[in-house]
PDB file of C-alpha atoms in Angstrom:
ATOM      1  CA  TYR A 103      -6.079  -5.221  -0.514  1.00 68.00           C
ATOM      2  CA  ASN A 104      -8.486  -4.972   2.392  1.00 77.00           C
ATOM      3  CA  GLY A 105      -8.362  -8.204   4.338  1.00 78.00           C
ATOM      4  CA  SER A 106      -7.507 -10.073   7.480  1.00 80.00           C
ATOM      5  CA  PRO A 107      -3.965 -10.195   8.849  1.00 79.00           C
ATOM      6  CA  PRO A 108      -1.849 -13.066   7.480  1.00 79.00           C
ATOM      7  CA  GLY A 109      -2.799 -16.413   8.971  1.00 82.00           C
ATOM      8  CA  LEU A 110      -6.244 -15.331  10.153  1.00 81.00           C
ATOM      9  CA  PRO A 111      -9.509 -16.265   8.449  1.00 80.00           C
ATOM     10  CA  HIS A 112     -11.155 -13.781   6.112  1.00 78.00           C
ATOM     11  CA  CYS A 113     -14.596 -12.355   6.818  1.00 77.00           C
ATOM     12  CA  ASP A 114     -16.225 -14.307   4.024  1.00 77.00           C
ATOM     13  CA  GLU A 115     -15.036 -17.502   5.714  1.00 81.00           C
ATOM     14  CA  VAL A 116     -16.057 -16.761   9.336  1.00 82.00           C
ATOM     15  CA  GLY A 117     -18.380 -13.764   9.213  1.00 76.00           C
ATOM     16  CA  HIS A 118     -17.999 -10.043   9.454  1.00 76.00           C
ATOM     17  CA  LEU A 119     -17.138  -8.644  12.876  1.00 75.00           C
ATOM     18  CA  MET A 120     -18.952  -5.309  12.692  1.00 76.00           C
ATOM     19  CA  GLU A 121     -18.545  -2.349  15.051  1.00 75.00           C
ATOM     20  CA  GLU A 122     -20.099   1.047  14.306  1.00 79.00           C
ATOM     21  CA  GLY A 123     -20.723   0.053  10.701  1.00 75.00           C
ATOM     22  CA  HIS A 124     -17.160  -1.102  10.017  1.00 72.00           C
ATOM     23  CA  CYS A 125     -15.664  -4.577   9.809  1.00 71.00           C
ATOM     24  CA  VAL A 126     -12.953  -4.646  12.475  1.00 74.00           C
ATOM     25  CA  ARG A 127     -11.611  -8.038  11.442  1.00 75.00           C
ATOM     26  CA  THR A 128      -9.924  -6.558   8.376  1.00 81.00           C
ATOM     27  CA  ILE A 129      -7.024  -4.230   7.701  1.00 83.00           C
ATOM     28  CA  HIS A 130      -7.366  -1.459   5.131  1.00 86.00           C
ATOM     29  CA  ALA A 131      -5.219  -1.902   2.025  1.00 86.00           C
ATOM     30  CA  GLU A 132      -2.976   1.065   2.870  1.00 91.00           C
ATOM     31  CA  HIS A 133      -2.265  -0.220   6.372  1.00 88.00           C
ATOM     32  CA  ASN A 134      -1.823  -3.755   5.048  1.00 88.00           C
ATOM     33  CA  VAL A 135       0.866  -2.787   2.523  1.00 88.00           C
ATOM     34  CA  LEU A 136       2.805  -0.820   5.154  1.00 91.00           C
ATOM     35  CA  LEU A 137       2.735  -3.780   7.548  1.00 88.00           C
ATOM     36  CA  GLN A 138       3.825  -6.176   4.810  1.00 85.00           C
ATOM     37  CA  ALA A 139       6.722  -3.870   3.880  1.00 87.00           C
ATOM     38  CA  ALA A 140       7.787  -3.868   7.533  1.00 85.00           C
ATOM     39  CA  VAL A 141       8.388  -7.624   7.571  1.00 83.00           C
ATOM     40  CA  ILE A 142      10.383  -7.807   4.331  1.00 81.00           C
ATOM     41  CA  PRO A 143      14.079  -8.181   5.194  1.00 81.00           C
ATOM     42  CA  GLY A 144      15.692  -4.824   4.469  1.00 81.00           C
ATOM     43  CA  GLY A 145      12.323  -3.347   3.529  1.00 80.00           C
ATOM     44  CA  SER A 146      11.622   0.313   4.099  1.00 87.00           C
ATOM     45  CA  THR A 147       8.852   2.661   3.069  1.00 91.00           C
ATOM     46  CA  LYS A 148      10.870   5.800   3.819  1.00 93.00           C
ATOM     47  CA  GLY A 149      10.882   8.094   0.797  1.00 94.00           C
ATOM     48  CA  SER A 150       8.435   5.898  -1.145  1.00 93.00           C
ATOM     49  CA  THR A 151       5.433   6.640  -3.324  1.00 93.00           C
ATOM     50  CA  LEU A 152       2.172   4.892  -2.448  1.00 93.00           C
ATOM     51  CA  TYR A 153      -0.388   4.234  -5.192  1.00 90.00           C
ATOM     52  CA  VAL A 154      -3.993   3.856  -4.014  1.00 90.00           C
ATOM     53  CA  LYS A 155      -7.222   3.284  -5.909  1.00 87.00           C
ATOM     54  CA  TYR A 156      -9.248   5.508  -3.551  1.00 89.00           C
ATOM     55  CA  SER A 157      -8.226   8.219  -1.102  1.00 93.00           C
ATOM     56  CA  PRO A 158      -7.252   6.654   2.238  1.00 94.00           C
ATOM     57  CA  CYS A 159      -9.187   7.116   5.466  1.00 92.00           C
ATOM     58  CA  ILE A 160      -7.753   9.472   8.058  1.00 94.00           C
ATOM     59  CA  HIS A 161      -6.468   6.554  10.183  1.00 92.00           C
ATOM     60  CA  CYS A 162      -4.494   5.136   7.263  1.00 94.00           C
ATOM     61  CA  CYS A 163      -3.152   8.633   6.543  1.00 96.00           C
ATOM     62  CA  LYS A 164      -1.557   8.653   9.991  1.00 96.00           C
ATOM     63  CA  TYR A 165       0.213   5.362   9.222  1.00 96.00           C
ATOM     64  CA  ILE A 166       1.297   6.640   5.799  1.00 97.00           C
ATOM     65  CA  VAL A 167       2.839   9.771   7.319  1.00 97.00           C
ATOM     66  CA  ALA A 168       4.488   7.840  10.179  1.00 96.00           C
ATOM     67  CA  CYS A 169       6.098   5.351   7.766  1.00 95.00           C
ATOM     68  CA  GLY A 170       7.923   8.029   5.798  1.00 96.00           C
ATOM     69  CA  ILE A 171       5.918   7.895   2.572  1.00 96.00           C
ATOM     70  CA  VAL A 172       6.580  11.144   0.653  1.00 97.00           C
ATOM     71  CA  ARG A 173       4.088  10.898  -2.208  1.00 96.00           C
ATOM     72  CA  VAL A 174       0.627   9.383  -2.619  1.00 96.00           C
ATOM     73  CA  VAL A 175      -0.981   8.859  -6.022  1.00 92.00           C
ATOM     74  CA  VAL A 176      -4.763   8.599  -5.718  1.00 92.00           C
ATOM     75  CA  GLY A 177      -7.225   7.203  -8.240  1.00 87.00           C
ATOM     76  CA  LYS A 178     -10.402   8.833  -6.884  1.00 86.00           C
ATOM     77  CA  ILE A 179     -11.670  10.640  -3.788  1.00 89.00           C
ATOM     78  CA  TYR A 180     -13.566   8.272  -1.469  1.00 86.00           C
ATOM     79  CA  ARG A 181     -16.247   9.887   0.736  1.00 83.00           C
ATOM     80  CA  ASN A 182     -14.480  13.248   1.297  1.00 81.00           C
ATOM     81  CA  SER A 183     -11.213  15.066   0.765  1.00 88.00           C
ATOM     82  CA  LYS A 184     -10.242  15.521   4.444  1.00 93.00           C
ATOM     83  CA  ALA A 185      -7.626  12.778   4.185  1.00 93.00           C
ATOM     84  CA  ILE A 186      -6.028  14.466   1.171  1.00 95.00           C
ATOM     85  CA  ASP A 187      -5.856  17.724   3.136  1.00 96.00           C
ATOM     86  CA  TYR A 188      -4.255  15.842   6.055  1.00 96.00           C
ATOM     87  CA  LEU A 189      -1.561  14.332   3.815  1.00 97.00           C
ATOM     88  CA  LYS A 190      -0.766  17.709   2.260  1.00 97.00           C
ATOM     89  CA  GLU A 191      -0.664  19.338   5.710  1.00 97.00           C
ATOM     90  CA  ALA A 192       1.916  16.715   6.702  1.00 98.00           C
ATOM     91  CA  GLY A 193       4.039  17.753   3.719  1.00 98.00           C
ATOM     92  CA  LEU A 194       3.332  14.820   1.408  1.00 98.00           C
ATOM     93  CA  GLU A 195       2.960  15.295  -2.320  1.00 97.00           C
ATOM     94  CA  VAL A 196      -0.477  14.138  -3.481  1.00 96.00           C
ATOM     95  CA  ASP A 197      -1.183  13.467  -7.154  1.00 93.00           C
ATOM     96  CA  PHE A 198      -4.279  12.148  -8.851  1.00 91.00           C
ATOM     97  CA  TYR A 199      -3.906   9.381 -11.398  1.00 83.00           C
ATOM     98  CA  GLN A 200      -4.754  10.484 -14.916  1.00 76.00           C
ATOM     99  CA  GLU A 201      -5.435   7.986 -17.666  1.00 74.00           C
ATOM    100  CA  ASP A 202      -2.849   9.212 -20.125  1.00 74.00           C
ATOM    101  CA  LYS A 203       0.420   7.990 -21.628  1.00 77.00           C
ATOM    102  CA  ARG A 204       2.579   9.787 -19.044  1.00 78.00           C
ATOM    103  CA  TRP A 205       0.993   7.878 -16.155  1.00 72.00           C
ATOM    104  CA  GLN A 206       0.898   4.606 -18.052  1.00 73.00           C
ATOM    105  CA  ASN A 207       4.598   4.929 -18.866  1.00 78.00           C
ATOM    106  CA  GLU A 208       5.410   5.800 -15.248  1.00 76.00           C
ATOM    107  CA  LEU A 209       3.591   2.698 -13.987  1.00 72.00           C
ATOM    108  CA  ILE A 210       5.153   0.450 -16.633  1.00 76.00           C
ATOM    109  CA  LYS A 211       8.622   1.735 -15.711  1.00 80.00           C
ATOM    110  CA  LEU A 212       7.937   1.328 -11.997  1.00 74.00           C
ATOM    111  CA  PHE A 213       6.737  -2.250 -12.270  1.00 68.00           C
ATOM    112  CA  SER A 214       9.393  -3.213 -14.826  1.00 74.00           C
ATOM    113  CA  GLU A 215      12.127  -2.045 -12.445  1.00 68.00           C
ATOM    114  CA  GLU A 216      10.461  -3.895  -9.561  1.00 58.00           C
ATOM    115  CA  ILE A 217      10.274  -7.129 -11.544  1.00 55.00           C
ATOM    116  CA  GLU A 218      13.902  -6.775 -12.658  1.00 60.00           C
ATOM    117  CA  ASP A 219      14.988  -6.197  -9.039  1.00 57.00           C
ATOM    118  CA  ARG A 220      13.173  -9.355  -7.931  1.00 52.00           C
ATOM    119  CA  LYS A 221      14.629 -11.746 -10.500  1.00 51.00           C
ATOM    120  CA  PRO A 222      16.433 -14.514  -8.614  1.00 51.00           C
ATOM    121  CA  THR A 223      20.174 -14.756  -8.889  1.00 53.00           C
ATOM    122  CA  GLU A 224      22.134 -17.995  -8.972  1.00 53.00           C
ATOM    123  CA  GLY A 225      22.823 -17.604  -5.235  1.00 50.00           C
ATOM    124  CA  ASP A 226      19.109 -17.188  -4.488  1.00 44.00           C
ATOM    125  CA  VAL A 227      18.286 -20.379  -6.350  1.00 44.00           C
ATOM    126  CA  LYS A 228      20.962 -22.343  -4.482  1.00 42.00           C
ATOM    127  CA  LEU A 229      19.669 -21.099  -1.137  1.00 40.00           C
ATOM    128  CA  LYS A 230      16.165 -22.257  -1.958  1.00 41.00           C
ATOM    129  CA  GLU A 231      17.404 -25.666  -3.095  1.00 44.00           C
ATOM    130  CA  GLU A 232      19.471 -26.131   0.072  1.00 43.00           C
ATOM    131  CA  LYS A 233      16.454 -25.681   2.353  1.00 42.00           C
TER     132      LYS A 233
END
C-alpha cells in the first residue's frame, strides 16, 4: 500500500506534505513492499515475482530492478508505459493480469503456499510464550 514508513503518522492524520504535486510523506506500494521484505529475517526478493495493481513509476522500477525481482505482473497501465519499457529493458519479465481461471488458480496456489509456509510450528509457539 502507499503510506508512511512504519511508526510515522499517515497523511490523513497530520496533513499531506506536497512537493511538485506529489505527497513526499508517503512511500509507494512497490517501494514499501521491498523495504518490508528487507527487514524480515532471512527475507529476500531475489528471483521473486511482484504483483502490482497499476504499473509502477520509474523510481519504483529502479528499486524493483535493484532488488532482484525477475517478474512483474501488472493489473493496468498507470499514466504511461515508460516504466514497463524500463523493466523489460532491464531484462524483467512483465505480464498483465488477465481475469481468467489460469490467473485465478496461479494466485490461489501462490497464496495457499504462502499461508502454509507461515503456519506456526510447536517451536514457534513456545518461543512466543517464553517472551
